Amino acid sequence: MSADRRSTAPAPAPAVLYLRLSSADGPDAESDSIQNQRAFLHAWAQARGFAVMAEFVDDGHTGTDFDRPGFQALTARLLDGSVRCVIVKDLSRLGRNYAETGRYLEQVFPRLGVRFIAVNDQYDSARNSDGAQQMAVFKNVFNDFYAADASAKVRASLNILKRQGKFLARLPPYGYRIDPADKYHLLPDEETAPVVRQVFRLFLGGASRTAIARRLNETQVPPPAVQKQMKDKSRRFSGLWNAEAIRRILSHPVYQGDMAQQFTRTVSYKVHDRRRVDPQDWIVVPNTHAPLVSRADFAMAQRMLQVRGSAVTGHPHLLTGIAFCADCGSPLYAKKRGEYWYLNCYGYYRAPTLHRCTAHSMREDQALQAVLETLRGLIRQYISPETLVSACGQSGRAEDDPSVRRQRLEQRLATARRARLNAYKDQAAGKLSAEEFAYIAAELEREEANCRETLAVLCAAPPPDPARSAGTRVRRFLRLESLEKSQLQTLVRRVEVDARKHITVTFAFTDPRREGGRNSRRTPQQPAG
């Protein structure tokens, strides 16, 4: 029975209006705007003698979630008995979650004695027939399906943009700012980019994450949370630098020039809780913006992050992560006794009463000095600096090779050209509208332009010396009295200490003068700690 027929309807009662609009409502958003809903419902209520007591509004809130501020305020009025009639434009304004919308229509409203009217759906709980009730059920199911479909389309559209390397978040990563000429592009931030470079420089130099955080706090550098507050006045942030903030910077691919997104995702279109995404499932597009650190430094930082050194003392334990017990294979950990740090067998520490191994306790500084002397002796007696540079240069990453980068760019350029040709064919066949074709063609032309520009830069650049990076590290090492952690892990793969304090050093390069190309050496017995 139509909600417009009033001959058998109950006497008009005071009523409230509920208005909702979601940012995901798509092309219907303009016609369903809050202003349009308000004008429509006021006119409808006035024509039928309803006295509108109040309005409850949720602007920009999804219909799949009933935890909306306006709806919660309405629920409170329903529970205290001050509201007995609710009017909405249609059932989808109440919600697009079939189960929850049905619960309100079939259980909550009837138990509270609340009359519910959805005007465009001709639904009035005070006088609808069973047929109208069943129709409401079908409409709720359709609204639920609409929400799922809209959510899937929005997610697919966003993923397309992400895979094109477009930045989609509201606030940029620490160290960057959004390009004023292109909201999808990142530029280094003049204020915070030097802080990111400092974090990497200190970490690669052997400083712990806690020590780096302490240093930044002491120099009163605003942490990322406070920096966000400066950009986003609608939210309040506080706090100081800590080890976790340092870890997030050190592990974020954005700082080597790669656009990395989709670190979390919602459980479903109904459940908006976010879950972390495994790193292998992140969407990462290389070379989308200017890097703040080199790929070699970023890769070294990832290797060092996998090593759990002393994060609380601030002491740079240069051997942790590469030092192991020669007898049981367990890693050696650092522990301070008196004024010295000692390396100890973790296998013994874990189960000392089982006597599977011994403590292998050895002063850390003596072990480090032995490794240093072994490296210097090898270079001095057997290997010239040029030979070592050549050996280290053989381990260069293929993805940093300009010829490989040119090949990949040429492949991207060819792919974009083919895609543009296919788009022309689809438009001619009527598969694409003029608007869709214009958007796709513009994006592909931009991709081609970016590829051509990058190719021109690569072709104009002089051919790089493949051993330049390794040579710089080797010569820097030869001038130093001590090692930095990044240097050590570049040259040494493994250090083993046995019960008699003999140290075996396995190098990260091949000694061409050794028989069979072996790359390990044993040092003399070290003094007792």
Coordinates of C-alpha atoms in Angstrom, one line a residue:
M1 CA 0.0 0.0 0.0
S2 CA 1.4 3.4 -0.9
A3 CA 2.8 5.7 1.8
D4 CA 0.9 8.6 0.0
R5 CA -2.5 7.3 1.0
R6 CA -3.5 8.7 4.4
S7 CA -7.1 7.5 4.7
T8 CA -6.2 4.5 6.9
A9 CA -2.9 5.8 8.3
P10 CA -2.4 6.6 12.0
A11 CA -2.7 10.2 13.0
P12 CA 0.4 12.3 12.1
A13 CA 3.0 12.2 14.8
P14 CA 6.2 14.1 15.6
A15 CA 9.0 12.8 13.5
V16 CA 12.8 13.1 12.9
L17 CA 14.7 13.0 9.6
Y18 CA 17.8 10.9 9.0
L19 CA 20.0 12.0 6.2
R20 CA 23.1 10.1 5.0
L21 CA 25.6 10.5 2.1
S22 CA 28.7 8.4 1.4
S23 CA 31.7 9.4 -0.5
A24 CA 31.4 6.1 -2.4
D25 CA 27.9 6.8 -3.7
G26 CA 29.3 7.6 -7.1
P27 CA 27.2 9.3 -9.8
D28 CA 24.1 9.3 -7.5
A29 CA 25.9 11.5 -5.0
E30 CA 24.8 14.8 -6.5
S31 CA 21.1 13.9 -6.6
D32 CA 21.3 12.3 -3.1
S33 CA 23.2 15.2 -1.6
I34 CA 22.4 16.1 2.0
Q35 CA 20.8 19.4 0.8
N36 CA 18.5 17.5 -1.7
Q37 CA 17.5 14.9 0.9
R38 CA 16.7 17.6 3.4
A39 CA 14.5 19.6 1.0
F40 CA 12.8 16.5 -0.3
L41 CA 11.9 15.1 3.1
H42 CA 10.8 18.5 4.6
A43 CA 8.4 19.0 1.7
W44 CA 7.1 15.4 2.0
A45 CA 6.6 15.6 5.7
Q46 CA 4.9 19.0 5.6
A47 CA 2.5 17.9 2.9
R48 CA 1.4 15.0 5.1
G49 CA 1.2 16.8 8.4
F50 CA 4.3 15.5 10.1
A51 CA 6.0 17.8 12.6
V52 CA 9.8 17.5 12.1
M53 CA 11.4 17.7 15.5
A54 CA 15.1 17.2 14.5
E55 CA 17.5 16.1 11.9
F56 CA 20.3 13.5 12.3
V57 CA 23.0 13.7 9.6
D58 CA 25.9 11.5 8.5
D59 CA 27.7 13.2 5.7
G60 CA 30.6 11.2 4.1
H61 CA 29.9 8.0 6.1
T62 CA 29.5 4.6 4.5
G63 CA 26.2 2.7 4.7
T64 CA 27.9 -0.6 5.5
D65 CA 28.9 0.5 9.0
F66 CA 26.3 1.6 11.6
D67 CA 28.8 3.1 13.9
R68 CA 28.1 6.6 12.5
P69 CA 27.9 9.6 14.8
G70 CA 24.6 10.9 13.5
F71 CA 23.0 7.4 13.6
Q72 CA 24.4 6.8 17.1
A73 CA 22.8 10.1 18.3
L74 CA 19.5 9.0 16.7
T75 CA 19.7 5.6 18.4
A76 CA 20.2 7.3 21.8
R77 CA 17.0 9.3 21.2
L78 CA 15.2 6.1 20.2
L79 CA 16.3 4.3 23.4
D80 CA 15.2 7.1 25.7
G81 CA 11.7 7.1 24.0
S82 CA 11.8 10.7 22.8
V83 CA 11.6 9.7 19.1
R84 CA 8.8 7.5 17.8
C85 CA 9.0 8.1 14.0
V86 CA 12.0 8.2 11.7
I87 CA 11.8 9.3 8.0
V88 CA 14.4 8.6 5.4
K89 CA 14.5 9.2 1.6
D90 CA 15.0 5.5 0.9
L91 CA 16.2 2.3 2.6
S92 CA 19.7 2.7 1.3
R93 CA 20.0 5.9 3.5
L94 CA 19.5 3.7 6.6
G95 CA 22.2 1.4 5.5
R96 CA 23.7 -0.9 2.8
N97 CA 24.4 -3.8 5.2
Y98 CA 21.7 -6.4 4.6
A99 CA 22.0 -8.1 7.9
E100 CA 22.2 -5.0 10.1
T101 CA 19.5 -3.1 8.1
G102 CA 17.2 -6.1 8.4
R103 CA 17.8 -6.3 12.2
Y104 CA 16.7 -2.7 12.6
L105 CA 13.6 -3.1 10.5
E106 CA 12.5 -6.5 11.9
Q107 CA 13.6 -6.3 15.5
V108 CA 14.9 -2.9 16.8
F109 CA 12.2 -0.6 15.5
P110 CA 9.3 -2.9 16.3
R111 CA 10.5 -3.6 19.9
L112 CA 10.9 0.1 20.5
G113 CA 7.6 1.0 19.0
V114 CA 9.2 3.2 16.4
R115 CA 7.5 3.9 13.1
F116 CA 10.0 3.9 10.2
I117 CA 9.2 5.4 6.8
A118 CA 11.4 5.1 3.6
V119 CA 9.6 7.5 1.2
N120 CA 10.9 6.5 -2.2
D121 CA 10.6 2.8 -1.4
Q122 CA 7.0 3.3 -0.3
Y123 CA 7.8 1.6 3.0
D124 CA 5.9 2.5 6.2
S125 CA 6.2 0.1 9.1
A126 CA 2.9 1.3 10.5
R127 CA 0.8 0.1 7.6
N128 CA 2.7 -2.0 5.1
S129 CA 1.5 -5.4 4.0
D130 CA 3.5 -8.6 4.1
G131 CA 4.3 -8.1 0.4
A132 CA 5.8 -4.7 1.1
Q133 CA 7.8 -6.2 4.0
Q134 CA 9.2 -8.8 1.6
M135 CA 10.0 -6.1 -1.0
A136 CA 12.0 -4.3 1.7
V137 CA 14.0 -7.4 2.3
F138 CA 14.8 -7.7 -1.4
K139 CA 15.8 -4.0 -1.5
N140 CA 18.1 -4.5 1.5
V141 CA 19.8 -7.3 -0.3
F142 CA 20.2 -5.2 -3.4
N143 CA 21.6 -2.3 -1.3
D144 CA 24.1 -4.7 0.3
F145 CA 25.1 -6.0 -3.2
Y146 CA 25.5 -2.4 -4.4
A147 CA 27.8 -1.6 -1.5
A148 CA 29.9 -4.6 -2.3
D149 CA 30.0 -3.8 -6.0
A150 CA 30.9 -0.2 -5.4
S151 CA 33.6 -1.1 -2.9
A152 CA 35.1 -3.6 -5.4
K153 CA 35.1 -0.9 -8.2
V154 CA 36.6 1.7 -6.0
R155 CA 39.4 -0.7 -4.8
A156 CA 40.1 -1.8 -8.4
S157 CA 40.3 1.9 -9.6
L158 CA 42.7 2.7 -6.7
N159 CA 44.8 -0.3 -7.5
I160 CA 45.2 0.8 -11.1
L161 CA 46.4 4.2 -10.0
K162 CA 48.8 2.6 -7.4
R163 CA 50.3 0.3 -10.1
Q164 CA 50.9 3.4 -12.2
G165 CA 53.1 4.7 -9.4
K166 CA 50.6 7.5 -8.4
F167 CA 50.8 8.6 -4.7
L168 CA 47.2 8.4 -3.3
A169 CA 47.6 9.0 0.5
R170 CA 46.4 12.3 2.1
L171 CA 49.7 13.0 3.7
P172 CA 53.2 12.3 2.1
P173 CA 55.8 10.1 3.7
Y174 CA 58.2 11.9 6.1
G175 CA 61.0 13.5 4.0
Y176 CA 58.7 14.3 1.0
R177 CA 56.0 16.7 0.0
I178 CA 53.3 16.5 -2.6
D179 CA 54.2 18.1 -5.9
P180 CA 52.0 21.2 -6.3
A181 CA 51.8 20.6 -10.1
D182 CA 50.9 17.0 -9.7
K183 CA 49.1 15.7 -6.6
Y184 CA 50.1 12.1 -7.5
H185 CA 53.8 12.9 -7.5
L186 CA 56.3 13.3 -4.6
L187 CA 59.1 15.8 -4.2
P188 CA 61.9 15.9 -1.5
D189 CA 60.9 18.1 1.3
E190 CA 63.7 20.7 1.9
E191 CA 63.1 20.6 5.7
T192 CA 62.8 16.9 6.5
A193 CA 64.7 15.1 3.6
P194 CA 68.1 15.9 5.3
V195 CA 66.8 14.2 8.5
V196 CA 66.1 11.0 6.5
R197 CA 69.5 11.1 5.0
Q198 CA 71.0 11.6 8.5
V199 CA 69.1 8.6 9.8
F200 CA 70.5 6.3 7.1
R201 CA 74.0 7.8 7.5
L202 CA 74.0 7.2 11.3
F203 CA 72.6 3.7 11.0
L204 CA 75.0 2.6 8.3
G205 CA 77.8 4.0 10.4
G206 CA 76.9 1.6 13.2
A207 CA 74.5 3.6 15.4
S208 CA 71.5 1.7 16.9
R209 CA 68.0 2.8 16.2
T210 CA 67.6 3.9 19.9
A211 CA 70.8 6.0 19.7
I212 CA 69.6 7.7 16.5
A213 CA 66.2 8.5 18.1
R214 CA 67.9 9.9 21.2
R215 CA 70.2 12.1 19.1
L216 CA 67.3 13.5 17.1
N217 CA 65.3 14.2 20.3
E218 CA 68.3 15.9 21.9
T219 CA 68.7 18.2 18.8
Q220 CA 64.9 18.9 19.0
V221 CA 64.1 17.6 15.5
P222 CA 60.3 17.2 15.2
P223 CA 59.3 13.6 14.8
P224 CA 57.0 12.4 11.9
A225 CA 53.9 12.6 14.1
V226 CA 54.5 16.3 15.0
Q227 CA 55.4 17.0 11.4
K228 CA 52.0 15.6 10.4
Q229 CA 50.3 17.9 12.8
M230 CA 52.0 20.8 11.1
K231 CA 50.4 19.7 7.8
D232 CA 47.1 18.4 9.1
K233 CA 45.5 20.9 11.4
S234 CA 42.4 18.7 11.9
R235 CA 44.3 16.2 14.0
R236 CA 46.5 16.3 17.1
F237 CA 49.7 14.4 17.2
S238 CA 52.4 14.2 19.9
G239 CA 55.4 12.2 20.9
L240 CA 59.1 11.9 20.4
W241 CA 61.4 10.0 18.1
N242 CA 61.7 6.3 19.1
A243 CA 63.3 3.1 17.7
E244 CA 60.2 2.1 15.9
A245 CA 60.0 5.4 14.0
I246 CA 63.6 5.0 12.9
R247 CA 62.8 1.4 11.8
R248 CA 59.9 2.6 9.6
I249 CA 62.1 5.1 7.9
L250 CA 64.9 2.6 7.3
S251 CA 62.6 0.0 5.9
H252 CA 60.4 2.2 3.6
P253 CA 61.2 1.6 -0.1
V254 CA 60.0 5.2 -0.9
Y255 CA 63.4 6.5 0.2
Q256 CA 65.2 4.7 -2.7
G257 CA 62.8 6.3 -5.2
D258 CA 60.2 3.6 -5.4
M259 CA 56.5 4.2 -4.8
A260 CA 55.3 1.7 -2.2
Q261 CA 51.7 1.5 -1.2
Q262 CA 49.0 -0.8 0.2
F263 CA 50.7 -1.6 3.5
T264 CA 47.3 -2.3 5.0
R265 CA 43.8 -3.2 3.8
T266 CA 40.3 -3.4 5.2
V267 CA 38.9 -6.7 6.2
S268 CA 35.9 -6.3 3.9
Y269 CA 33.4 -3.6 2.7
K270 CA 31.4 -4.2 5.9
V271 CA 34.3 -4.5 8.4
H272 CA 36.5 -1.5 8.2
D273 CA 39.2 -2.8 10.6
R274 CA 42.6 -2.7 8.8
R275 CA 45.1 -5.6 8.6
R276 CA 48.8 -5.4 7.8
V277 CA 49.8 -6.7 4.3
D278 CA 52.8 -8.9 3.9
P279 CA 55.7 -7.0 2.2
Q280 CA 55.6 -9.3 -0.8
D281 CA 52.0 -8.1 -1.4
W282 CA 52.8 -4.4 -1.3
I283 CA 52.3 -2.5 -4.5
V284 CA 55.8 -1.2 -5.4
V285 CA 56.6 0.8 -8.6
P286 CA 60.3 1.6 -9.0
N287 CA 61.8 4.9 -10.0
T288 CA 58.8 7.1 -9.6
H289 CA 60.4 10.1 -7.8
A290 CA 63.7 11.4 -6.6
P291 CA 65.4 9.1 -4.0
L292 CA 66.8 10.3 -0.7
V293 CA 69.4 7.5 -0.4
S294 CA 71.1 5.2 -3.0
R295 CA 69.8 1.7 -3.7
A296 CA 73.1 0.3 -2.4
D297 CA 72.7 2.1 0.9
F298 CA 69.1 1.1 1.2
A299 CA 69.9 -2.6 0.5
M300 CA 72.7 -2.5 3.1
A301 CA 70.2 -1.0 5.7
Q302 CA 67.8 -3.9 5.1
R303 CA 70.6 -6.4 5.7
M304 CA 71.5 -4.6 8.9
L305 CA 67.9 -4.4 10.1
Q306 CA 67.7 -8.2 9.9
V307 CA 70.4 -8.3 12.6
R308 CA 69.2 -7.7 16.1
G309 CA 72.0 -5.8 17.8
S310 CA 71.9 -3.9 21.0
A311 CA 69.0 -1.5 20.6
V312 CA 69.0 -0.2 24.1
T313 CA 72.7 0.6 24.9
G314 CA 73.5 2.7 21.9
H315 CA 76.8 0.8 21.5
P316 CA 77.5 -0.1 17.9
H317 CA 78.1 -3.9 18.0
L318 CA 79.8 -4.3 14.6
L319 CA 80.1 -8.1 14.7
T320 CA 76.5 -9.0 15.8
G321 CA 74.8 -10.7 12.9
I322 CA 77.9 -12.0 11.3
A323 CA 79.7 -13.6 14.3
F324 CA 78.9 -17.2 15.1
C325 CA 80.1 -20.0 17.3
A326 CA 82.5 -22.3 15.3
D327 CA 81.5 -25.3 17.4
C328 CA 77.7 -25.3 17.6
G329 CA 76.8 -22.7 14.9
S330 CA 74.8 -20.5 17.2
P331 CA 75.1 -16.7 16.8
L332 CA 77.3 -14.8 19.2
Y333 CA 75.6 -12.1 21.2
A334 CA 77.2 -9.1 23.0
K335 CA 77.0 -8.7 26.8
K336 CA 78.7 -6.1 29.0
R337 CA 80.8 -7.1 32.0
G338 CA 82.6 -4.3 33.8
E339 CA 83.9 -1.8 31.3
Y340 CA 84.1 -4.2 28.3
W341 CA 81.7 -5.9 26.0
Y342 CA 82.1 -9.6 25.5
L343 CA 80.9 -12.0 22.7
N344 CA 79.2 -15.1 24.0
C345 CA 77.7 -18.2 22.4
Y346 CA 73.9 -18.0 22.4
G347 CA 73.6 -21.8 22.3
Y348 CA 75.4 -22.0 25.6
Y349 CA 73.3 -19.1 27.0
R350 CA 70.1 -20.8 26.0
A351 CA 70.8 -24.1 27.7
P352 CA 74.0 -23.9 29.9
T353 CA 73.1 -27.0 31.9
L354 CA 72.9 -29.3 28.9
H355 CA 76.7 -28.8 28.2
R356 CA 76.1 -28.8 24.5
C357 CA 78.6 -25.9 24.1
T358 CA 80.8 -23.5 26.1
A359 CA 80.4 -19.8 26.6
H360 CA 83.2 -18.9 24.1
S361 CA 83.4 -15.6 26.0
M362 CA 85.7 -13.2 24.2
R363 CA 86.2 -9.4 24.4
E364 CA 84.4 -7.8 21.5
D365 CA 87.0 -5.2 20.8
Q366 CA 89.8 -7.8 20.6
A367 CA 87.7 -9.9 18.1
L368 CA 87.0 -6.8 16.0
Q369 CA 90.7 -5.8 16.0
A370 CA 91.6 -9.3 14.9
V371 CA 89.1 -9.1 12.0
L372 CA 90.4 -5.7 11.1
E373 CA 94.1 -6.8 11.1
T374 CA 93.2 -9.9 9.0
L375 CA 91.5 -7.7 6.4
R376 CA 94.4 -5.3 6.2
G377 CA 97.0 -8.1 6.1
L378 CA 95.2 -9.7 3.3
I379 CA 95.0 -6.5 1.2
R380 CA 98.6 -5.6 2.1
Q381 CA 100.2 -9.0 1.4
Y382 CA 98.0 -10.7 -1.3
I383 CA 95.6 -8.4 -3.0
S384 CA 96.2 -5.0 -4.5
P385 CA 93.4 -2.4 -4.0
E386 CA 92.6 -2.6 -7.8
T387 CA 92.1 -6.3 -7.5
L388 CA 89.9 -6.0 -4.5
V389 CA 87.8 -3.3 -6.2
S390 CA 87.3 -5.6 -9.2
A391 CA 86.3 -8.5 -7.0
C392 CA 83.8 -6.4 -5.1
G393 CA 82.5 -4.9 -8.3
Q394 CA 81.4 -8.3 -9.6
S395 CA 78.6 -8.4 -7.0
G396 CA 76.9 -5.3 -8.4
R397 CA 73.1 -5.4 -8.7
A398 CA 71.8 -5.9 -12.2
E399 CA 68.9 -3.5 -11.6
D400 CA 71.3 -0.7 -11.1
D401 CA 73.0 -1.4 -14.5
P402 CA 72.1 1.5 -16.9
S403 CA 71.8 -0.9 -19.8
V404 CA 69.2 -3.0 -17.8
R405 CA 67.3 0.2 -16.9
R406 CA 67.3 1.3 -20.6
Q407 CA 66.0 -2.1 -21.6
R408 CA 63.1 -2.0 -19.1
L409 CA 62.2 1.6 -20.1
E410 CA 62.1 0.6 -23.7
Q411 CA 59.8 -2.3 -22.8
R412 CA 57.5 0.0 -20.9
L413 CA 57.5 2.4 -23.8
A414 CA 56.6 -0.3 -26.3
T415 CA 53.8 -1.6 -23.9
A416 CA 52.3 1.9 -23.6
R417 CA 52.3 2.4 -27.4
R418 CA 50.5 -1.0 -27.9
A419 CA 48.0 -0.1 -25.2
R420 CA 47.3 3.3 -26.9
L421 CA 46.8 1.5 -30.3
N422 CA 44.4 -0.9 -28.6
A423 CA 42.5 2.0 -27.0
Y424 CA 42.0 3.5 -30.5
K425 CA 40.6 0.2 -31.8
D426 CA 38.3 -0.1 -28.8
Q427 CA 36.9 3.4 -29.3
A428 CA 36.3 2.8 -33.0
A429 CA 34.5 -0.4 -32.1
G430 CA 32.3 1.4 -29.6
K431 CA 33.8 -0.4 -26.5
L432 CA 35.1 2.9 -25.0
S433 CA 33.2 6.2 -24.7
A434 CA 34.9 9.4 -25.8
E435 CA 35.5 10.3 -22.1
E436 CA 37.0 7.0 -21.2
F437 CA 39.2 7.0 -24.3
A438 CA 40.4 10.6 -23.6
Y439 CA 41.4 9.6 -20.0
I440 CA 43.2 6.4 -21.0
A441 CA 45.0 8.1 -23.9
A442 CA 46.2 10.9 -21.7
E443 CA 47.6 8.5 -19.1
L444 CA 49.4 6.4 -21.8
E445 CA 50.8 9.5 -23.4
R446 CA 52.1 10.7 -20.1
E447 CA 53.7 7.2 -19.5
E448 CA 55.4 7.4 -22.9
A449 CA 56.7 10.9 -22.2
N450 CA 58.1 9.9 -18.9
C451 CA 59.9 6.9 -20.5
R452 CA 61.3 9.0 -23.3
E453 CA 62.5 11.6 -20.8
T454 CA 64.2 9.1 -18.6
L455 CA 65.7 7.3 -21.6
A456 CA 67.2 10.6 -22.8
V457 CA 68.9 11.2 -19.5
L458 CA 70.3 7.6 -19.4
C459 CA 71.6 7.9 -22.9
A460 CA 73.2 11.3 -22.3
A461 CA 75.0 10.1 -19.1
P462 CA 78.6 8.9 -19.4
P463 CA 79.2 5.2 -19.0
P464 CA 79.6 4.4 -15.2
D465 CA 82.7 2.8 -13.8
P466 CA 81.2 -0.6 -12.5
A467 CA 83.7 -0.7 -9.6
R468 CA 83.4 3.0 -8.6
S469 CA 81.2 2.3 -5.6
A470 CA 83.2 -0.7 -4.4
G471 CA 86.5 1.3 -4.9
T472 CA 85.3 4.2 -2.8
R473 CA 84.5 1.8 0.0
V474 CA 87.8 0.0 -0.2
R475 CA 89.9 3.1 -0.2
R476 CA 87.9 4.6 2.6
F477 CA 88.5 1.4 4.6
L478 CA 92.3 1.6 3.9
R479 CA 92.4 5.0 5.5
L480 CA 90.5 4.2 8.7
E481 CA 91.7 3.0 12.0
S482 CA 88.4 1.3 12.7
L483 CA 85.4 -0.1 10.7
E484 CA 81.9 1.1 10.2
K485 CA 79.3 -1.6 10.2
S486 CA 78.3 -1.0 6.6
Q487 CA 81.9 -1.4 5.5
L488 CA 82.4 -4.5 7.6
Q489 CA 79.3 -6.2 6.1
T490 CA 80.4 -5.3 2.6
L491 CA 83.8 -7.1 3.1
V492 CA 83.0 -9.8 5.6
R493 CA 80.3 -12.4 5.3
R494 CA 80.9 -14.5 8.5
V495 CA 83.2 -14.5 11.6
E496 CA 83.5 -17.7 13.6
V497 CA 85.1 -18.1 17.1
D498 CA 86.0 -21.5 18.5
A499 CA 86.5 -22.5 22.1
R500 CA 90.2 -21.8 21.9
K501 CA 89.4 -18.3 20.6
H502 CA 90.6 -18.9 17.1
I503 CA 88.8 -16.6 14.7
T504 CA 87.9 -17.6 11.1
V505 CA 87.0 -14.8 8.8
T506 CA 84.9 -15.5 5.7
F507 CA 85.1 -12.7 3.2
A508 CA 82.3 -11.4 1.0
F509 CA 84.7 -11.4 -2.0
T510 CA 86.9 -14.1 -3.5
D511 CA 90.6 -14.1 -2.9
P512 CA 92.1 -14.8 -6.3
R513 CA 95.5 -15.8 -4.8
R514 CA 94.1 -18.5 -2.6
E515 CA 94.0 -22.1 -3.7
G516 CA 90.6 -23.0 -5.1
G517 CA 89.4 -19.5 -4.7
R518 CA 88.8 -19.9 -1.0
N519 CA 87.7 -16.8 0.7
S520 CA 88.3 -17.5 4.4
R521 CA 91.2 -17.0 6.8
R522 CA 92.0 -18.1 10.3
T523 CA 93.6 -15.7 12.8
P524 CA 96.0 -16.7 15.6
Q525 CA 94.7 -17.6 19.0
Q526 CA 93.4 -14.5 20.8
P527 CA 94.2 -13.6 24.4
A528 CA 91.8 -14.6 27.1
G529 CA 89.2 -11.9 28.0

